[in-house]
Amino acid sequence: GQQVMQIPQYQHVQEGEDFTTYCNSSTTLSNIQWYKQRPGGHPVFLIQLVKSGEVKKQKRLTFQFGEAKKNSSLHITATQTTDVGTYFCAGVILTGGGNKLTFGTGTQLKVEL
Amino acid sequence: NAGVTQTPKFQVLKTGQSMTLQCAQDMNHEYMSWYRQDPGMGLRLIHYSVGAGITDQGEVPNGYNVSRSTTEDFPLRLLSAAPSQTSVYFCASSRDLFSGGATDTQYFGPGTRLTVL
């Protein structure tokens, strides 16, 4: 079953407000990736976090990997209409058969003017 | 570089029909995978390949077959289409198998929107 959960499922914000999506795994992750999918488009890779407690920034986006490597978050400061889309986390889980990438359920962000 | 290409973009099938979704990449990536995306379910891995001649099952493999005869191509075959297979299908590729390095970036194709009546 689904091992990587994301909350919230939907988020509506006014332009300029901040936005955060949270990703939680039932098992320890090796790495975690984040993707953005615009409406009608395909997922686009944003970033990968590898180290426990790691924090990375891309302009207004801040990505964080938890100390226990079981959770992660994406925070967008001062949202813009160009941020509209669905944000997915994807956890890498080490298994006997090799590394496997499991996607979260996604958070759909809508930004209103 | 064209990146990852998928054909067709749209397809309508009748229950019981078979078809092949095509996927190709020109980045010489070893790792390729097929996902299906359904509302509220995120992306679920169907099959993946770590190189030519090597394939393995993902989370939801039933009703689908794959083969990898070349590095570039990774077709997905629906054996006998069912309405439950109505979905958007994405193919993706990456240089490495998520080992934590910069070459883990996974590139997705534009998707195939499949409807099974």
Short mmCIF file of C-alpha atoms in Angstrom, two decimals:
data_model
loop_
_atom_site.label_atom_id
_atom_site.label_comp_id
_atom_site.label_asym_id
_atom_site.label_seq_id
_atom_site.Cartn_x
_atom_site.Cartn_y
_atom_site.Cartn_z
CA GLY A 1 0.00 0.00 0.00
CA GLN A 2 0.86 3.66 -0.08
CA GLN A 3 3.82 4.28 2.22
CA VAL A 4 4.29 7.98 1.59
CA MET A 5 1.48 10.34 2.55
CA GLN A 6 1.14 14.04 1.88
CA ILE A 7 -0.97 16.69 3.56
CA PRO A 8 -2.94 18.68 2.79
CA GLN A 9 -4.53 17.24 -0.32
CA TYR A 10 -5.66 20.71 -1.49
CA GLN A 11 -4.69 24.24 -0.56
CA HIS A 12 -6.15 27.51 -1.76
CA VAL A 13 -4.20 30.65 -0.93
CA GLN A 14 -4.31 34.31 -1.82
CA GLU A 15 -1.38 35.52 -3.86
CA GLY A 16 1.34 36.62 -1.46
CA GLU A 17 0.45 34.12 1.26
CA ASP A 18 2.80 31.34 2.24
CA PHE A 19 2.20 27.66 1.51
CA THR A 20 3.52 24.46 3.06
CA THR A 21 3.04 20.83 2.14
CA TYR A 22 4.15 17.97 4.35
CA CYS A 23 5.30 14.50 3.40
CA ASN A 24 5.38 11.57 5.82
CA SER A 25 6.71 8.07 5.35
CA SER A 26 6.02 4.97 7.38
CA THR A 27 9.59 3.81 6.78
CA THR A 28 12.98 5.49 6.83
CA LEU A 29 13.84 6.99 3.49
CA SER A 30 17.20 6.95 1.78
CA ASN A 31 16.53 10.15 -0.16
CA ILE A 32 13.50 12.25 -0.96
CA GLN A 33 12.65 14.04 -4.18
CA TRP A 34 10.15 16.79 -4.89
CA TYR A 35 8.28 17.35 -8.14
CA LYS A 36 5.88 19.95 -9.50
CA GLN A 37 3.15 19.18 -11.98
CA ARG A 38 1.30 21.99 -13.70
CA PRO A 39 -2.36 21.34 -14.66
CA GLY A 40 -2.41 19.11 -17.74
CA GLY A 41 1.35 18.69 -17.64
CA HIS A 42 3.88 16.15 -16.50
CA PRO A 43 5.87 16.01 -13.24
CA VAL A 44 9.03 18.09 -13.27
CA PHE A 45 11.87 17.33 -10.88
CA LEU A 46 12.58 20.14 -8.41
CA ILE A 47 15.15 18.85 -5.94
CA GLN A 48 16.52 15.88 -4.04
CA LEU A 49 17.40 15.79 -0.34
CA VAL A 50 19.77 13.17 0.97
CA LYS A 51 21.08 14.06 4.42
CA SER A 52 19.25 13.95 7.72
CA GLY A 53 18.07 17.47 8.64
CA GLU A 54 19.05 18.85 5.25
CA VAL A 55 17.57 22.18 4.15
CA LYS A 56 17.78 23.46 0.58
CA LYS A 57 16.43 26.63 -0.96
CA GLN A 58 15.43 27.52 -4.49
CA LYS A 59 14.43 31.18 -4.57
CA ARG A 60 11.08 31.27 -2.70
CA LEU A 61 10.99 27.49 -2.16
CA THR A 62 12.49 25.88 0.96
CA PHE A 63 12.81 22.12 1.21
CA GLN A 64 13.51 20.30 4.44
CA PHE A 65 14.32 16.66 5.26
CA GLY A 66 13.55 15.49 8.78
CA GLU A 67 16.14 14.33 11.25
CA ALA A 68 14.76 10.80 11.23
CA LYS A 69 14.50 10.83 7.42
CA LYS A 70 10.82 9.93 7.63
CA ASN A 71 9.32 13.29 6.78
CA SER A 72 9.91 16.27 4.58
CA SER A 73 8.32 19.61 3.81
CA LEU A 74 8.16 22.14 1.02
CA HIS A 75 7.50 25.76 1.95
CA ILE A 76 6.75 28.48 -0.59
CA THR A 77 7.10 32.07 0.58
CA ALA A 78 4.82 34.72 -0.90
CA THR A 79 3.06 32.55 -3.45
CA GLN A 80 2.56 33.70 -7.00
CA THR A 81 0.11 32.54 -9.67
CA THR A 82 3.01 30.75 -11.35
CA ASP A 83 3.20 28.43 -8.32
CA VAL A 84 -0.14 26.84 -9.23
CA GLY A 85 0.09 23.08 -9.65
CA THR A 86 0.39 19.84 -7.73
CA TYR A 87 3.48 19.21 -5.64
CA PHE A 88 4.59 15.64 -5.10
CA CYS A 89 7.18 14.21 -2.80
CA ALA A 90 8.77 10.90 -3.73
CA GLY A 91 10.67 8.82 -1.23
CA VAL A 92 13.48 6.46 -2.08
CA ILE A 93 13.21 3.28 -0.06
CA LEU A 94 16.01 0.75 -0.01
CA THR A 95 14.76 -2.79 -0.54
CA GLY A 96 16.39 -6.13 -1.15
CA GLY A 97 15.52 -5.74 -4.80
CA GLY A 98 17.10 -2.30 -5.13
CA ASN A 99 16.10 1.30 -4.61
CA LYS A 100 12.45 2.10 -5.19
CA LEU A 101 10.81 5.48 -5.58
CA THR A 102 7.36 5.85 -4.00
CA PHE A 103 5.34 8.95 -4.73
CA GLY A 104 3.17 10.72 -2.24
CA THR A 105 -0.44 11.54 -3.03
CA GLY A 106 0.37 15.15 -3.85
CA THR A 107 -0.84 18.57 -2.70
CA GLN A 108 -2.78 20.63 -5.21
CA LEU A 109 -2.08 24.35 -4.83
CA LYS A 110 -4.39 27.02 -6.17
CA VAL A 111 -3.40 30.65 -5.94
CA GLU A 112 -6.06 33.35 -6.18
CA LEU A 113 -5.41 36.99 -7.01
CA ASN B 1 17.83 16.37 -27.06
CA ALA B 2 14.16 15.48 -27.27
CA GLY B 3 14.27 14.10 -23.72
CA VAL B 4 11.54 11.55 -23.03
CA THR B 5 8.92 11.12 -25.71
CA GLN B 6 5.66 9.19 -25.52
CA THR B 7 3.15 8.16 -28.14
CA PRO B 8 0.26 8.36 -28.54
CA LYS B 9 -0.87 11.41 -26.55
CA PHE B 10 -4.48 10.22 -26.40
CA GLN B 11 -6.05 6.80 -26.92
CA VAL B 12 -9.52 5.33 -26.59
CA LEU B 13 -9.85 1.55 -26.38
CA LYS B 14 -12.69 -0.87 -26.02
CA THR B 15 -12.64 -3.43 -23.24
CA GLY B 16 -10.56 -6.42 -24.27
CA GLN B 17 -8.44 -4.64 -26.86
CA SER B 18 -4.67 -4.66 -26.58
CA MET B 19 -2.22 -1.89 -27.36
CA THR B 20 1.32 -0.70 -26.78
CA LEU B 21 2.27 2.66 -25.32
CA GLN B 22 5.59 3.81 -26.69
CA CYS B 23 8.34 5.51 -24.68
CA ALA B 24 11.76 6.60 -25.87
CA GLN B 25 14.60 8.65 -24.39
CA ASP B 26 17.72 10.03 -26.03
CA MET B 27 19.73 10.78 -22.90
CA ASN B 28 21.37 7.33 -22.63
CA HIS B 29 19.70 6.76 -19.28
CA GLU B 30 19.86 3.30 -17.77
CA TYR B 31 16.82 3.58 -15.54
CA MET B 32 13.34 3.82 -17.07
CA SER B 33 9.93 3.42 -15.51
CA TRP B 34 6.22 3.53 -16.18
CA TYR B 35 3.71 5.19 -13.86
CA ARG B 36 -0.01 5.59 -13.91
CA GLN B 37 -1.68 8.63 -12.41
CA ASP B 38 -5.22 8.55 -11.10
CA PRO B 39 -7.02 11.36 -9.24
CA GLY B 40 -6.09 11.40 -5.56
CA MET B 41 -3.66 8.50 -5.95
CA GLY B 42 -0.47 10.23 -6.95
CA LEU B 43 1.79 8.32 -9.32
CA ARG B 44 2.01 4.57 -8.95
CA LEU B 45 4.86 2.57 -10.39
CA ILE B 46 3.81 -0.12 -12.88
CA HIS B 47 7.12 -1.56 -14.14
CA TYR B 48 10.68 -0.37 -14.27
CA SER B 49 13.97 -1.26 -15.91
CA VAL B 50 17.53 -0.77 -14.72
CA GLY B 51 19.02 -1.42 -18.14
CA ALA B 52 18.52 -3.15 -21.46
CA GLY B 53 17.24 -6.67 -20.92
CA ILE B 54 16.34 -6.10 -17.25
CA THR B 55 12.84 -5.32 -16.04
CA ASP B 56 10.99 -5.65 -12.76
CA GLN B 57 7.52 -5.12 -11.36
CA GLY B 58 6.43 -2.06 -9.50
CA GLU B 59 3.44 -1.46 -7.27
CA VAL B 60 0.64 -2.14 -9.81
CA PRO B 61 1.96 -4.50 -12.55
CA ASN B 62 -1.13 -6.63 -13.22
CA GLY B 63 -2.49 -6.32 -16.75
CA TYR B 64 0.72 -4.77 -18.13
CA ASN B 65 3.85 -6.16 -19.77
CA VAL B 66 7.14 -4.46 -20.55
CA SER B 67 10.36 -5.28 -22.33
CA ARG B 68 13.64 -3.39 -22.75
CA SER B 69 15.51 -4.51 -25.82
CA THR B 70 17.45 -1.25 -26.19
CA THR B 71 18.59 1.49 -23.82
CA GLU B 72 16.40 4.02 -25.64
CA ASP B 73 13.01 2.29 -25.73
CA PHE B 74 10.70 1.00 -23.02
CA PRO B 75 7.24 0.10 -24.38
CA LEU B 76 4.29 -0.72 -22.13
CA ARG B 77 1.79 -3.30 -23.36
CA LEU B 78 -1.78 -3.57 -22.21
CA LEU B 79 -2.75 -7.18 -22.77
CA SER B 80 -6.54 -6.94 -22.53
CA ALA B 81 -7.73 -3.46 -21.68
CA ALA B 82 -10.19 -2.96 -18.82
CA PRO B 83 -12.06 0.18 -17.70
CA SER B 84 -9.94 0.15 -14.51
CA GLN B 85 -6.94 0.93 -16.71
CA THR B 86 -8.37 4.30 -17.70
CA SER B 87 -5.64 6.63 -16.51
CA VAL B 88 -2.81 8.93 -17.51
CA TYR B 89 0.40 7.01 -18.14
CA PHE B 90 3.82 8.57 -17.70
CA CYS B 91 7.16 7.20 -18.72
CA ALA B 92 10.26 8.47 -16.95
CA SER B 93 14.01 7.99 -17.12
CA SER B 94 17.05 8.80 -15.02
CA ARG B 95 20.75 8.13 -15.26
CA ASP B 96 21.05 6.50 -11.85
CA LEU B 97 18.78 4.56 -9.56
CA PHE B 98 18.27 7.16 -6.85
CA SER B 99 21.58 6.58 -5.18
CA GLY B 100 21.61 10.11 -3.77
CA GLY B 101 23.68 11.83 -6.41
CA ALA B 102 23.10 14.58 -8.92
CA THR B 103 22.36 12.04 -11.64
CA ASP B 104 19.19 10.87 -9.90
CA THR B 105 17.09 13.51 -11.64
CA GLN B 106 14.10 11.75 -13.16
CA TYR B 107 12.72 13.14 -16.41
CA PHE B 108 9.11 12.50 -17.33
CA GLY B 109 7.51 12.26 -20.74
CA PRO B 110 4.39 14.28 -21.63
CA GLY B 111 2.04 11.37 -20.84
CA THR B 112 -0.57 9.27 -22.62
CA ARG B 113 -4.19 9.79 -21.68
CA LEU B 114 -5.94 6.43 -22.04
CA THR B 115 -9.67 5.81 -21.84
CA VAL B 116 -11.06 2.28 -21.84
CA LEU B 117 -14.75 1.98 -22.62
#
